[in-house]
Short mmCIF file of C-alpha atoms in Angstrom, two decimals:
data_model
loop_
_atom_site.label_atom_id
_atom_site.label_comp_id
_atom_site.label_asym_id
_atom_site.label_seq_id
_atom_site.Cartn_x
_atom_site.Cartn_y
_atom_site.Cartn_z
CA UNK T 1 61.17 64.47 138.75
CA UNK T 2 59.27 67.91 139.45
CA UNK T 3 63.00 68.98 140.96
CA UNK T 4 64.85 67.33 137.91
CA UNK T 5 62.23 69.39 135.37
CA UNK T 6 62.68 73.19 137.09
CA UNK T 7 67.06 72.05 136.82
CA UNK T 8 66.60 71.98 133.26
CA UNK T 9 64.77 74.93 132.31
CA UNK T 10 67.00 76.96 134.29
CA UNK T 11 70.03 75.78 132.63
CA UNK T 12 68.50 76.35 128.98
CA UNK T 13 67.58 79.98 130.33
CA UNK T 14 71.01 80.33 131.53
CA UNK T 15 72.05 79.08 128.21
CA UNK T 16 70.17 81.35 126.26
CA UNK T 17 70.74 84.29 128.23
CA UNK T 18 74.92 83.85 127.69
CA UNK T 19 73.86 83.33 123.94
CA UNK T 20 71.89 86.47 123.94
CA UNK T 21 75.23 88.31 125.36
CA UNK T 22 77.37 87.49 122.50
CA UNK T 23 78.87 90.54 121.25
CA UNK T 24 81.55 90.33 117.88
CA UNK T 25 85.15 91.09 118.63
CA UNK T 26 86.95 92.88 116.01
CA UNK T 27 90.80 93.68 117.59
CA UNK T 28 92.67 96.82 116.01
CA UNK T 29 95.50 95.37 113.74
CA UNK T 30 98.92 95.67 115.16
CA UNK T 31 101.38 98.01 112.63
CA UNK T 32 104.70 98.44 112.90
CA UNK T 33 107.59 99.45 110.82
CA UNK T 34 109.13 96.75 111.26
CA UNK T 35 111.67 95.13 108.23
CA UNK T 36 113.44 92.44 109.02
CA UNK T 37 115.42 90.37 106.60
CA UNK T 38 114.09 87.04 105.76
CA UNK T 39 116.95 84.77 104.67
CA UNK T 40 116.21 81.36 102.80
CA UNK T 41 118.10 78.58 101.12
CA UNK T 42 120.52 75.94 101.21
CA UNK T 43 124.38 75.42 100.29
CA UNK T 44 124.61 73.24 97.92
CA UNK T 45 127.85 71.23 97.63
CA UNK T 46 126.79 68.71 94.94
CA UNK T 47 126.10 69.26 91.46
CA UNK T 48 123.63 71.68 91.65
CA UNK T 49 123.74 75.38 92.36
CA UNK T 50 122.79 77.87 95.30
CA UNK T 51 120.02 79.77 95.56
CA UNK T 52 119.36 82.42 98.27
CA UNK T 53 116.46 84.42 98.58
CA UNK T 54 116.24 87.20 100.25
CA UNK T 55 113.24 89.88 101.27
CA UNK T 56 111.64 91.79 104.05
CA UNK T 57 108.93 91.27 106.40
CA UNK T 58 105.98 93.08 106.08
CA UNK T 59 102.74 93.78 107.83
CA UNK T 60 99.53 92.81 106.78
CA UNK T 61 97.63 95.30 106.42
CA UNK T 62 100.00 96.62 104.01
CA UNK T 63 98.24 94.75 101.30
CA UNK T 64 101.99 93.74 100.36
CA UNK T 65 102.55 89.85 99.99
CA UNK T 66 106.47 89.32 98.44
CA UNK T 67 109.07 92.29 99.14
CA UNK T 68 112.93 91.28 97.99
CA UNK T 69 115.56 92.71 99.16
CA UNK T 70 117.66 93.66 95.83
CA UNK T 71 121.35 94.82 95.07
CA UNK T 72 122.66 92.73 98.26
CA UNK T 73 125.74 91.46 98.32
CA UNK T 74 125.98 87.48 99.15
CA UNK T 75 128.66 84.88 99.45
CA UNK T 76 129.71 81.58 100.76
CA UNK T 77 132.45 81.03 102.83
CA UNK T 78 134.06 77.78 104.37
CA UNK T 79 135.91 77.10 107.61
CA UNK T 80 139.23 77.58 105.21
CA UNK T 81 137.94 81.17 104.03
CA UNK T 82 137.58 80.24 100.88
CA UNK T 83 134.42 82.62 99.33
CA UNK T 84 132.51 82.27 96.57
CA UNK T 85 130.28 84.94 95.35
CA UNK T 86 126.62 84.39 94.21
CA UNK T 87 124.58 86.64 91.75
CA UNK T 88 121.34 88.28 91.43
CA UNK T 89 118.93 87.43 89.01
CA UNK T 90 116.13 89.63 90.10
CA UNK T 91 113.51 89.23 92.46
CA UNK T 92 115.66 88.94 95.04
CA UNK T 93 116.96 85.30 94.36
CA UNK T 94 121.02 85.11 94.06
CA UNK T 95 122.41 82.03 92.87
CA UNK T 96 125.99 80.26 91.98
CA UNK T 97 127.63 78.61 89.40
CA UNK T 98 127.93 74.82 90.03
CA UNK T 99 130.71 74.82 92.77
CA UNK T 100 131.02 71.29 93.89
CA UNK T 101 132.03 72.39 97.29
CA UNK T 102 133.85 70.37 99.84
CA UNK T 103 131.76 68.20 101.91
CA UNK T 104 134.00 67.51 104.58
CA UNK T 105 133.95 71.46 105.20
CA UNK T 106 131.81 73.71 107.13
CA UNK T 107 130.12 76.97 105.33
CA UNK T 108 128.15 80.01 106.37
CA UNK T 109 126.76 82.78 104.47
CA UNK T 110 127.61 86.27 104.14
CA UNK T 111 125.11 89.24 103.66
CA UNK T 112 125.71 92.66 102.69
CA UNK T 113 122.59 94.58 102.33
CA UNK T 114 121.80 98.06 100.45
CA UNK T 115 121.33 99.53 103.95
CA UNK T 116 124.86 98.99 104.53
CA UNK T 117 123.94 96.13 107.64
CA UNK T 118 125.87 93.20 107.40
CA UNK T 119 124.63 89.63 107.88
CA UNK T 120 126.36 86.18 109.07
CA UNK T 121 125.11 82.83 109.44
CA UNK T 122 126.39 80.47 111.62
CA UNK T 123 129.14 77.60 109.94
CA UNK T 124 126.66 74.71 109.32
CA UNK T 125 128.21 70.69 108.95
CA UNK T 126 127.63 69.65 105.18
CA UNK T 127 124.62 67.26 105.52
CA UNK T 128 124.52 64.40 102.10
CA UNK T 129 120.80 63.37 101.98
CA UNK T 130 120.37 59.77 100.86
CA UNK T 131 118.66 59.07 97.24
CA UNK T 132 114.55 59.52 96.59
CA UNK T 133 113.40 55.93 97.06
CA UNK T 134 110.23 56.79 95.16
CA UNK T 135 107.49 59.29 94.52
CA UNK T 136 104.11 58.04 94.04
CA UNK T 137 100.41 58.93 94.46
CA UNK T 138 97.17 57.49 95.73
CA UNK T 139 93.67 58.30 94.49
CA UNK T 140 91.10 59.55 97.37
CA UNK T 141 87.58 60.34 96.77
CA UNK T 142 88.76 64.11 95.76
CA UNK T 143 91.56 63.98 94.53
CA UNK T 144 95.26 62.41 94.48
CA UNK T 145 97.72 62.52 97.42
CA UNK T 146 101.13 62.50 96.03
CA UNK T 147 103.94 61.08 98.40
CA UNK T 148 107.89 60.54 98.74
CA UNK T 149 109.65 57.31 99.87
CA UNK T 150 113.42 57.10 101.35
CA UNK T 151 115.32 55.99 103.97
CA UNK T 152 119.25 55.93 105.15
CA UNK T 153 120.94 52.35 104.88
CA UNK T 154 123.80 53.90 106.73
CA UNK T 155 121.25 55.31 109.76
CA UNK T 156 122.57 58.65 110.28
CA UNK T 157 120.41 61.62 108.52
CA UNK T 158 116.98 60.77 110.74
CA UNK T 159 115.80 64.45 109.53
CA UNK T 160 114.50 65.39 106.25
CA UNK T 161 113.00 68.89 104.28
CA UNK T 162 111.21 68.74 100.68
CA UNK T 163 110.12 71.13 98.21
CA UNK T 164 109.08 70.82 94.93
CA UNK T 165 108.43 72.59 91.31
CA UNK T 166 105.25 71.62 89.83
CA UNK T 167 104.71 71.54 85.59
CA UNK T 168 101.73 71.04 83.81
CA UNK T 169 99.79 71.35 80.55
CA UNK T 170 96.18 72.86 80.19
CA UNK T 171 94.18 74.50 77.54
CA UNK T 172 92.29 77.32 76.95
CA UNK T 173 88.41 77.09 77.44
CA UNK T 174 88.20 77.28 73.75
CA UNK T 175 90.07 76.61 70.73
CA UNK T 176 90.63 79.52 68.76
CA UNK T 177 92.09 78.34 65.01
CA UNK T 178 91.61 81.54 63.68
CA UNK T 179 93.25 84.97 63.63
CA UNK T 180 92.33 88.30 62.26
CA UNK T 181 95.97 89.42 60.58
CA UNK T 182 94.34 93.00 59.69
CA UNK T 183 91.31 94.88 59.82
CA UNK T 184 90.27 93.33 56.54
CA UNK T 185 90.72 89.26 56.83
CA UNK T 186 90.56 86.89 59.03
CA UNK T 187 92.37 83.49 58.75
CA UNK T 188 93.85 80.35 60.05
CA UNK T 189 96.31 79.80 62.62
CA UNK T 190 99.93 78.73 62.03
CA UNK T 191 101.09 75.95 64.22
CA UNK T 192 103.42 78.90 65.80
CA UNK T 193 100.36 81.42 66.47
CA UNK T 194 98.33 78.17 67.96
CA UNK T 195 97.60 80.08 71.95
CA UNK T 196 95.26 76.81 72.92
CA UNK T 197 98.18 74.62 74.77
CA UNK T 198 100.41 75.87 77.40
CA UNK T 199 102.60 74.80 80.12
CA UNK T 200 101.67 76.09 83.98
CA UNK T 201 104.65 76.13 86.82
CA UNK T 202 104.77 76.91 90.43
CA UNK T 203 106.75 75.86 93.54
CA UNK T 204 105.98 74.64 96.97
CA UNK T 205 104.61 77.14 99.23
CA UNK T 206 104.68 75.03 102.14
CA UNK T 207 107.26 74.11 104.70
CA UNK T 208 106.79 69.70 104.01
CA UNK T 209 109.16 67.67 106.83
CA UNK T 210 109.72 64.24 107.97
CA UNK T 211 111.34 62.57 110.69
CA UNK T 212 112.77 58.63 111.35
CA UNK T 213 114.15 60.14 114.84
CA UNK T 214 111.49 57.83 116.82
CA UNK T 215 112.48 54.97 114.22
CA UNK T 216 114.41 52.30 114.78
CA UNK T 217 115.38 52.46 111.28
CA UNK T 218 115.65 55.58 109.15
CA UNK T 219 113.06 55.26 106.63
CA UNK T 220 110.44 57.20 105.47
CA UNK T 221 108.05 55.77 103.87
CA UNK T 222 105.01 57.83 102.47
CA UNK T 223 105.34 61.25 103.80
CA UNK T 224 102.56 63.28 102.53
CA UNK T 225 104.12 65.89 100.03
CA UNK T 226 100.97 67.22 98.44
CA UNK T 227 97.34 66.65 97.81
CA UNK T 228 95.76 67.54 94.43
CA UNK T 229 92.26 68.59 94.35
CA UNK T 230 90.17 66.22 91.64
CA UNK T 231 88.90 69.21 89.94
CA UNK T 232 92.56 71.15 89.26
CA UNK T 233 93.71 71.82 85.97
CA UNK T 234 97.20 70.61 86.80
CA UNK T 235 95.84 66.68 86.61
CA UNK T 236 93.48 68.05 83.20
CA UNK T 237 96.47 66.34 80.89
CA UNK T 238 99.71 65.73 82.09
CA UNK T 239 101.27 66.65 84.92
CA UNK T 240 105.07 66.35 86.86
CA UNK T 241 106.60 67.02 90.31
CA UNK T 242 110.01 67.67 90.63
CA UNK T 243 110.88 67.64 94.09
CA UNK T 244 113.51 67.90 95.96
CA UNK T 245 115.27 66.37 99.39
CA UNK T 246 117.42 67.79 102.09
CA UNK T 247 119.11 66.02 104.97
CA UNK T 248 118.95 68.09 108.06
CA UNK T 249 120.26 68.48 111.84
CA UNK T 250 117.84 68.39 114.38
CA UNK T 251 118.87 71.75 115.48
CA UNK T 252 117.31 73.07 111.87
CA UNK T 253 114.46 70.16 111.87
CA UNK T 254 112.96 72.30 114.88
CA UNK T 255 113.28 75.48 113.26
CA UNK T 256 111.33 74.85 110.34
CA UNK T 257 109.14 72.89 112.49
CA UNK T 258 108.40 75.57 115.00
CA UNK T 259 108.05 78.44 111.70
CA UNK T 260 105.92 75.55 110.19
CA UNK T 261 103.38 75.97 113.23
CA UNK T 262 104.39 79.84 113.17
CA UNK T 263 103.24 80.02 109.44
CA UNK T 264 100.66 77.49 108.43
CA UNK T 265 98.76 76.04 111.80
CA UNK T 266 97.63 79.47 113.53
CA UNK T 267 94.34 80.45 113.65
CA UNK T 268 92.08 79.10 115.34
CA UNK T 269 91.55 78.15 119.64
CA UNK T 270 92.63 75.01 118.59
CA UNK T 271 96.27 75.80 116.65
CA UNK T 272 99.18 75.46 118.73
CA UNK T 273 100.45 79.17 119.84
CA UNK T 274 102.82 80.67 118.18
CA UNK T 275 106.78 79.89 119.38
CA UNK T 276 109.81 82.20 119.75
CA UNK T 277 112.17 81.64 116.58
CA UNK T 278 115.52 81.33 116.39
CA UNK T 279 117.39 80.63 113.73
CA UNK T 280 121.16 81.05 112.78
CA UNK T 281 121.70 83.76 110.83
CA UNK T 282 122.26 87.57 112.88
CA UNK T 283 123.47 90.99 112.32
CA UNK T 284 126.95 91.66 112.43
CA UNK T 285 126.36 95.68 112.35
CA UNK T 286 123.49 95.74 115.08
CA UNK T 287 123.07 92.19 117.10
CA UNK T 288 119.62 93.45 118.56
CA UNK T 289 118.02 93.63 114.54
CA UNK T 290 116.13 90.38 114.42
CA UNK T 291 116.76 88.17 111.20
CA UNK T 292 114.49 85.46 110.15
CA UNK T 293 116.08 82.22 108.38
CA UNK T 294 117.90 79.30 108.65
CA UNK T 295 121.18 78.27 106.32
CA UNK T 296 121.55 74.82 105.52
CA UNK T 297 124.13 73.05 103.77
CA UNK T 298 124.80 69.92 101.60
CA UNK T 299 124.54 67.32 98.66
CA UNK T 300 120.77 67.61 97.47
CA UNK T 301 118.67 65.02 96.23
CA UNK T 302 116.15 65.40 93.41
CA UNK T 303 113.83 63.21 91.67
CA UNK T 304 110.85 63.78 88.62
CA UNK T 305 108.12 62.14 88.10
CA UNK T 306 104.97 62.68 85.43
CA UNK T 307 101.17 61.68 85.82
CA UNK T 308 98.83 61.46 83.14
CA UNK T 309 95.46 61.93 83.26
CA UNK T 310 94.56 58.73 81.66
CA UNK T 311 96.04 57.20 85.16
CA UNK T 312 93.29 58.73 87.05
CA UNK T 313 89.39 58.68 87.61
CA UNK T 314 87.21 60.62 84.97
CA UNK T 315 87.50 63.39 86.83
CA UNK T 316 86.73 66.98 85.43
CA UNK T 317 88.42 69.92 85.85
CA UNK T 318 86.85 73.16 86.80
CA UNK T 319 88.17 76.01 84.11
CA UNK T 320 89.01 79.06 86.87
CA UNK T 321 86.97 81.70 84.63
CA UNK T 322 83.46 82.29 83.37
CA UNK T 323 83.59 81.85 80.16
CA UNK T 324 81.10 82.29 77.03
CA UNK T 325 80.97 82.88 73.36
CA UNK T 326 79.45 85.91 71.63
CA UNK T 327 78.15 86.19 68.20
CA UNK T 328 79.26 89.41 65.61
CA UNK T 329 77.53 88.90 62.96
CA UNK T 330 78.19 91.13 59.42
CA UNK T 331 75.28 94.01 59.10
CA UNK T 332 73.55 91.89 56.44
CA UNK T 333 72.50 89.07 59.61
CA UNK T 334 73.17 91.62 62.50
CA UNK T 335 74.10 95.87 63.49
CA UNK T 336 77.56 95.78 62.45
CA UNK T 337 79.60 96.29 59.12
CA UNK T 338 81.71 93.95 58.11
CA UNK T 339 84.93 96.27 58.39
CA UNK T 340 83.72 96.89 62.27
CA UNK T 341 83.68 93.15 62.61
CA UNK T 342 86.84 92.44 61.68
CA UNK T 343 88.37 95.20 63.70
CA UNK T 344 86.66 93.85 67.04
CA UNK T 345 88.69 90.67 66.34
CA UNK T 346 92.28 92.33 65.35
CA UNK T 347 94.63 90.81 67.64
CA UNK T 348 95.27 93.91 70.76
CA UNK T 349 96.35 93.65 74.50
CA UNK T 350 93.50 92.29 76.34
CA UNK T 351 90.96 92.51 72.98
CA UNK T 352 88.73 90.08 71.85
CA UNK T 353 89.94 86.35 70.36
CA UNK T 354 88.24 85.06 67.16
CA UNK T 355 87.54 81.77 68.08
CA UNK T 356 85.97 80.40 64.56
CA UNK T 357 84.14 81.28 61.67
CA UNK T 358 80.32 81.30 61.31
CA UNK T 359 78.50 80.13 57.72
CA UNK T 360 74.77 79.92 56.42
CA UNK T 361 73.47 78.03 53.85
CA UNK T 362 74.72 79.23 50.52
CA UNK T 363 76.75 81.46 51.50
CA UNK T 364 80.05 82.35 49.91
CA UNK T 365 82.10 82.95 52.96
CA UNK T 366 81.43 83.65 56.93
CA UNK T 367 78.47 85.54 57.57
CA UNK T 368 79.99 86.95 61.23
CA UNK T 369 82.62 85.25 63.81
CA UNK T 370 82.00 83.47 67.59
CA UNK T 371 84.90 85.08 69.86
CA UNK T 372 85.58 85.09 73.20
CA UNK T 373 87.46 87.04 76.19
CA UNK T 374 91.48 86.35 75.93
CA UNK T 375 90.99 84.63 79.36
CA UNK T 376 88.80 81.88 77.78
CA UNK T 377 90.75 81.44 74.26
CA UNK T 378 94.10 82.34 75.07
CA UNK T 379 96.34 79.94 77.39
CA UNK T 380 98.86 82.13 77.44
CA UNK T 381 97.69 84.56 79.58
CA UNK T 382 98.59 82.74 82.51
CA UNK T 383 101.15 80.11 81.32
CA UNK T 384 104.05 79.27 78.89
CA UNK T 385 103.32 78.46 75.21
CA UNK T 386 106.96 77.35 74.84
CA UNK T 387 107.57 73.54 75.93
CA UNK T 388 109.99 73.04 78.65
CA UNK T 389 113.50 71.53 77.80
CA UNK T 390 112.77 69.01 80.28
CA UNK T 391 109.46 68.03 79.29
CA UNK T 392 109.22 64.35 78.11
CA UNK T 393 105.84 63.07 76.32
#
C-alpha cells in the first residue's frame, strides 16, 4: 500500500509539473500572393438557367471575405461545338438564357479572364436528378431540423448535391405608424411608407451531400439539409426553403466531399487533415496555375416549401439588436422646442424613427414623440419591403 501511495504522488507531481510547462503557441500566419480562380456552378440542361460564379482566392489575413472576378468571358460548349454565351450580372455571377440543352451531349465550360488566361473544364456526361420526394422538418429541443427525401426508381444516380435559397418575413423591434413629412408635422403612415414588415433572403453556405452508393436501393431518405436555431427570426412568422437537387458522378461526389472536409471540418486535433484537391477545370494559357472548382452538368430538380410559425413550439425569437425607446418631449414637459423636436424625427439616412405620438391629459395634441434607432423601427435596413413574386400566404 505504502509502495502504491509514493506511485501516486509522483505521478500527480509529474502531472503538475508538465501542466506548469504549458506555454501558448501563436504560429505566424502564412501570406502569399496567391489568386487563384475559384470556379462554381452547374450546366443546366433543363428548364432552368446557368449560373457561374466566379472569384479569387484570398488570404486571411487580408480581412477580404468575397472577391469576383468581373468582365470574364464565359461559355458553354458541347461535344458538337455548339457554344452558348452566358452574361454578367455583377458580382461576378454570369448566367444564360433558358437553353434546354441536349442531354444526351457532353459540355464543358470556357473561361476567358481579364488577365488574358484562359480556362477549360473538362466535358462532363449530362446527369438528370430524379424528382424531390419531400422536404420536411422535425422539432428538437432547440430548434427545427429541416430535411429532403428522394430516391431513383430506375437505380442509377446513387450521388446527390443540394443547396437552397431561404425567404422569410420579420418585423422591426417596433412599430413605427408615424412619420415626420417636414420639420413642422408629424403624421401617419401610408400603407406604402409602412417600414415594420419585410422579407429576409440568403442562400446555402454550406457544401450539403448524400449518398445511396452503400444502398441496395437508391433512396435517400432524410438527409439533414439544415438546422434552424429556436430563437432565429427566420421561424418568427413565416418562413420557405427553396432548395435545390443535383445528380452527380462519383468522380465529383468526392470532390465536394474532400473541399467539404477542406472547408467546413478543419480545426481542431480531431478534424480530418486537409486533402489535395483536384477538380476539373485547368489553365489552358499556363497548366501549372492551380484552379479551384468543379463543373457539373444536367436536368436540376427543385422543390418549395413554407413553415409557419403557428406549426412550431412557442418559441421566441431573439431581435439581433439592442433596442430601446427614448422620450423628446416639447420644451413645455422637457429642454427642447417643439420645432427641434420635430426636426430630430425628419426622416434622414441613418436618423432617428418616430415611432408614436405621446399625449397628457387635456391636452390638445402630442406633448413630445417615443422614437427609436432605424435598426429597431425600420425593417428595411436589412431586408426587402417589397413582397416576393413567389411568395404565397
Amino acid at each position: 500500500m505504502k509502495k502504491n501511495g509514493k506511485y501516486i504522488i509522483w505521478c500527480g507531481i509529474i502531472a503538475m509539473w508538465a501542466l506548469g510547462c504549458k506555454k501558448p503557441y501563436t504560429p505566424a500566419i502564412i501570406s502569399s500572393n496567391n489568386n487563384y480562380l475559384v470556379v462554381e456552378g452547374n450546366i443546366s440542361t433543363g428548364a432552368d438557367s446557368t449560373i457561374i460564379r466566379l472569384s479569387r482566392t484570398v488570404n486571411l489575413s487580408s480581412g477580404v471575405t468575397i472577391n469576383p472576378e468581373l468582365n470574364a468571358t464565359v461559355a458553354i460548349q458541347d461535344n458538337q461545338n455548339q457554344t452558348y454565351n452566358l452574361h454578367s450580372i455583377g458580382g461576378g455571377v454570369y448566367t444564360s438564357a433558358i437553353l434546354n440543352l441536349d442531354n444526351t451531349r457532353t459540355y464543358r465550360l470556357n473561361i476567358t479572364t481579364s488577365d488574358g488566361k484562359t480556362y477549360q473544364s473538362a466535358y462532363v456526361t449530362a446527369m438528370a436528378s430524379p424528382p424531390i420526394d419531400s422536404i420536411g422538418f422535425t422539432v428538437q429541443n432547440n430548434g427545427i431540423q429541416i430535411y429532403v427525401n428522394t430516391h431513383d426508381p430506375n437505380n442509377k444516380t446513387h450521388y446527390y448535391r443540394w443547396d437552397y435559397n431561404e425567404t422569410w418575413i420579420y418585423h422591426a423591434k417596433y412599430d413605427s405608424e408615424y412619420i415626420s413629412n417636414d420639420s413642422t408635422d408629424v403624421v401617419i403612415r401610408t400603407p406604402q411608407q409602412q417600414i415594420y414588415q419585410c422579407w429576409g433572403s440568403s442562400i446555402s453556405t454550406v457544401i450539403t451531400l448524400g449518398s445511396s452508393a452503400k444502398l441496395s436501393q437508391d433512396v435517400i431518405y432524410q438527409n439533414p439539409i439544415i438546422f434552424i436555431p429556436s430563437t432565429s427570426e427566420k421561424i418568427e412568422s413565416r418562413y420557405s426553403i427553396l432548395l435545390k437537387q443535383y445528380a452527380m458522378t462519383s468522380d465529383g461526389y468526392n470532390y465536394y466531399s474532400i473541399l467539404k472536409k477542406n472547408t467546413e471540418q478543419l480545426g481542431s486535433i480531431f478534424d480530418a487533415q486537409p486533402s489535395q484537391l483536384t477538380g476539373n477545370i485547368h489553365c489552358t494559357t499556363d497548366a501549372t496555375l492551380p484552379v479551384i472548382g468543379y463543373i457539373t452538368a444536367g436536368l436540376v430538380q427543385q422543390k418549395r416549401i413554407y413553415i409557419n410559425n403557428s406549426q412550431l413550439p412557442n418559441w421566441t425569437p431573439t431581435y439581433p439588436y439592442d433596442c430601446e425607446l427614448d422620450t423628446a418631449l416639447y420644451a413645455t414637459n422637457g429642454p427642447m422646442p417643439q420645432n427641434q423636436v420635430l426636426e430630430l424625427l425628419v426622416p434622414q439616412p441613418n436618423g432617428y424613427i418616430t415611432v408614436y405620438p405621446l399625449y397628457a391629459p387635456r391636452a390638445t395634441g402630442p406633448i413630445g414623440y417615443l422614437y427609436s434607432d432605424p435598426d429597431c423601427a425600420d425593417c428595411s435596413i436589412r431586408g426587402s419591403l417589397i413582397k416576393p413574386s413567389f411568395w404565397q400566404n
